[in-house]
C-alpha positions in Angstrom: -10.1 -16.6 6.3 -9.9 -19.6 4.1 -12.8 -21.7 3.1 -11.3 -24.6 5.0 -11.3 -22.5 8.2 -14.8 -21.2 7.6 -16.1 -24.8 7.2 -14.2 -26.1 10.2 -17.3 -25.9 12.5 -18.9 -28.6 10.5 -16.0 -31.0 10.7 -15.4 -33.2 13.8 -11.9 -32.9 15.4 -9.9 -36.0 16.3 -9.8 -36.7 20.1 -7.0 -34.8 21.9 -5.0 -37.0 24.3 -4.5 -35.0 27.5 -2.9 -37.9 29.4 0.5 -37.6 27.8 2.6 -34.4 27.5 3.0 -33.1 23.9 5.9 -31.1 22.6 3.8 -28.5 20.8 1.8 -27.8 24.0 4.9 -27.8 26.2 6.6 -25.3 23.8 3.4 -23.2 24.0 3.7 -23.2 27.8 7.4 -22.2 27.7 6.5 -19.3 25.4 3.8 -18.1 27.8 0.8 -19.4 25.9 -2.4 -20.9 27.4 -3.1 -23.7 24.9 -1.7 -26.5 27.1 -2.8 -28.9 29.9 -1.7 -29.7 33.4 0.3 -32.7 32.1 2.2 -30.4 29.7 2.9 -27.9 32.5 4.2 -30.6 34.8 6.5 -31.9 32.1 7.6 -28.4 31.1 8.5 -27.6 34.7 10.4 -30.9 35.2 12.3 -30.2 32.0 13.2 -26.7 33.2 14.4 -27.9 36.6 17.1 -29.9 34.7 17.7 -27.4 32.0 16.8 -23.9 33.1 17.7 -22.3 29.7 14.9 -23.9 27.8 12.6 -20.9 27.9 15.4 -18.6 26.6 16.0 -21.1 23.8 12.3 -21.2 22.9 12.2 -17.4 22.6 15.4 -17.4 20.5 13.9 -19.9 18.2 10.7 -18.0 17.9 12.5 -14.7 17.1 14.7 -16.6 14.5 11.5 -17.6 12.7 10.3 -14.0 12.7 13.6 -12.6 11.4 13.9 -15.2 8.7 10.4 -14.7 7.4 10.8 -10.9 7.4 14.1 -11.2 5.6 12.7 -13.5 2.9 9.5 -11.5 2.4 11.2 -8.0 2.5 14.7 -8.7 1.0 14.3 -11.8 -1.2 10.8 -11.2 -2.5 9.4 -14.5 -1.3 5.6 -14.6 -1.5 4.9 -18.2 -0.7 5.6 -20.1 2.6 5.3 -23.8 3.4 5.5 -24.1 7.2 5.7 -27.8 8.2 5.3 -28.7 11.9 3.4 -25.5 12.6 2.9 -26.0 16.3 0.3 -24.0 18.1 -0.6 -20.5 16.9 1.3 -17.8 18.9 2.0 -14.1 18.6 3.3 -13.3 15.1 2.8 -16.5 13.2 4.4 -17.0 9.7 1.4 -15.7 7.8 1.1 -12.5 9.9 4.8 -11.7 9.6 4.9 -12.3 5.8 1.6 -10.6 5.0 2.6 -7.6 7.1 5.4 -7.1 4.6 3.5 -8.4 1.5 -0.3 -8.7 2.0 -0.5 -10.9 -1.1 1.6 -13.7 0.5 0.3 -17.2 0.4 1.0 -19.5 3.3 0.3 -23.2 3.9 0.7 -24.7 7.4 1.2 -28.4 7.8 0.8 -30.4 11.1 -1.0 -33.6 12.2 -1.7 -32.8 15.9 -5.4 -32.6 16.7 -5.0 -29.6 19.0 -2.9 -27.7 16.4 -5.5 -28.6 13.8 -8.3 -27.2 15.9 -6.5 -23.9 16.6 -5.2 -23.5 13.1 -8.6 -23.7 11.6 -10.0 -21.2 14.1 -7.1 -18.7 14.2 -5.0 -18.8 11.1 -6.6 -16.0 9.1 -5.4 -14.1 6.0 -5.3 -10.7 4.5 -7.9 -10.3 1.7 -5.1 -10.1 -0.9 -3.4 -13.3 0.3 -4.2 -16.9 1.3 -3.6 -18.9 4.4 -4.4 -22.6 4.4 -3.8 -25.7 6.6 -2.9 -29.3 5.6 -3.4 -32.1 8.0 -0.4 -34.4 7.1 2.6 -36.1 8.6 6.2 -34.9 7.9 7.0 -38.5 6.9 4.6 -38.1 3.9 6.4 -35.4 1.8 4.6 -36.4 -1.3 1.3 -35.9 0.3 2.4 -32.5 1.7 3.6 -31.3 -1.7 0.4 -32.5 -3.4 -1.9 -30.9 -0.9 0.1 -27.7 -0.6 0.1 -27.4 -4.4 -3.7 -26.6 -4.2 -2.7 -23.3 -2.6 0.9 -22.7 -3.6 2.3 -22.3 -7.1 5.4 -24.6 -7.3 6.5 -22.9 -10.4 7.4 -19.9 -8.3 9.8 -19.7 -5.3 8.6 -21.1 -2.0 10.2 -20.8 1.5 10.1 -24.2 3.1 10.1 -23.9 6.9 11.0 -26.9 9.1 11.2 -25.3 12.6 12.1 -27.6 15.4 10.4 -30.6 13.8 13.1 -32.8 12.3 14.2 -33.9 15.8 11.0 -36.0 15.8 12.4 -38.1 13.0 14.6 -40.5 15.0 16.9 -41.6 12.1 19.1 -38.8 10.9 19.4 -40.3 7.4 15.6 -40.5 7.1 15.3 -36.9 8.2 17.8 -35.8 5.6 15.9 -37.8 3.0 12.7 -36.1 3.8 14.3 -32.7 3.5 15.8 -33.6 0.1 12.4 -34.8 -1.2 10.7 -31.6 -0.1 13.5 -29.4 -1.4 13.6 -31.3 -4.7 9.9 -30.3 -5.3 10.7 -26.6 -5.0 11.8 -24.5 -8.0 15.1 -22.5 -8.2 15.1 -19.4 -6.1 13.3 -21.2 -3.2 14.6 -21.2 0.4 14.9 -23.7 3.2 14.6 -22.2 6.8 15.4 -24.8 9.5 16.4 -25.1 13.1 16.5 -27.8 15.7 17.8 -28.3 19.2 21.3 -29.5 19.7 23.2 -31.9 22.0 25.6 -29.1 23.0 24.6 -29.1 26.7 24.8 -32.1 29.0 21.9 -30.8 31.0 19.8 -30.4 27.8 20.6 -34.0 26.9 19.5 -35.2 30.4 16.3 -33.2 30.2 15.4 -34.6 26.8 16.1 -38.1 27.9 13.7 -37.7 30.8 11.1 -36.2 28.5 11.5 -39.1 26.0 11.3 -41.7 28.8 7.9 -40.2 29.8 6.1 -41.7 26.9 5.9 -38.7 24.6 6.8 -38.7 21.0 10.6 -38.8 21.2 12.7 -35.8 20.2 16.3 -36.4 19.2 19.0 -33.8 19.9 21.6 -33.5 17.1 25.0 -31.9 16.7 25.3 -28.5 14.9 27.2 -30.5 12.2 24.2 -32.8 11.7 21.8 -29.9 11.4 24.1 -28.3 8.8 23.7 -31.5 6.7 20.1 -30.6 6.0 21.4 -27.7 3.9 23.6 -29.9 1.7 23.5 -28.6 -1.9 22.0 -25.3 -1.0 23.6 -21.8 -0.7 23.6 -20.8 2.9 22.9 -17.2 3.7 25.3 -15.5 6.2 26.1 -16.3 9.0 25.4 -19.9 8.0 24.2 -22.5 10.5 24.5 -21.0 13.9 22.8 -20.5 17.3 19.4 -19.0 16.5 20.2 -15.9 18.6 23.2 -15.2 16.3 21.3 -15.3 13.1 21.1 -11.7 12.0 20.1 -10.4 15.5 18.0 -7.2 15.8 16.4 -5.3 18.6 13.9 -8.1 19.0 16.8 -10.4 20.2 18.1 -8.0 22.8 18.6 -9.7 26.2 19.1 -13.1 24.7 22.4 -14.8 25.1 24.6 -15.1 22.0 24.6 -18.9 22.4 21.5 -21.0 22.8 21.1 -24.7 22.1 18.8 -24.2 19.1 20.8 -24.0 15.8 19.4 -23.1 12.4 20.0 -21.3 9.1 18.5 -20.1 5.9 19.6 -21.3 2.5 18.8 -20.7 -1.2 18.1 -23.3 -3.8 20.0 -22.2 -7.0 
């Protein structure tokens, strides 16, 4: 466990707002987790009534994360991961997957939600050979993220930048693309971008998201697969490119998932 995690008991946590549903907690609920509140479960159930496929999409996105991390660690030799928009800890988090392949892997998680912060400090441990750390920062502050992550990661060596289901919280697409470019520009050649977000490819999904956004939560913007593909501009996409998360190099873990879900993502290399 990192020093930051060990010292967490001495640090006060910001107040957690349980009066408004939060996307990380709702996602946790859909994945079968217990780190959520009644307000999140009510919102999650209301969402599912309009769009019953949301839990399938959540699982597909989670399995995509696992396959991408395993591929980068086992096949591409990546030993450093910068996971921004961590969400609540679940089964097989980025550090567990990477360190299972390569125990010396170094992982930095970034989020700015108080509940995520509390759980990350308590649960995100590391192998003795590797390092796991947590940065409390906002996605809109890429300079801060890179500076703080640089205390754990060596930016002279390849890094896998992971932006999993988080860019939809940036309402302006051009701003989201600019944030991605600034983060990627800070990485050396041989680094990778792993990214997915939810798409506007289902009318029911669009209606469910609109209801969620109208409820006062931090808005999430659905985008087209073509818009998601723009995040990879200037990078070399690995096959099969930007696609439904369940189509990205499926393995036995993805059995039972439909070929098409409304979460699209990809993995690309910076040359």
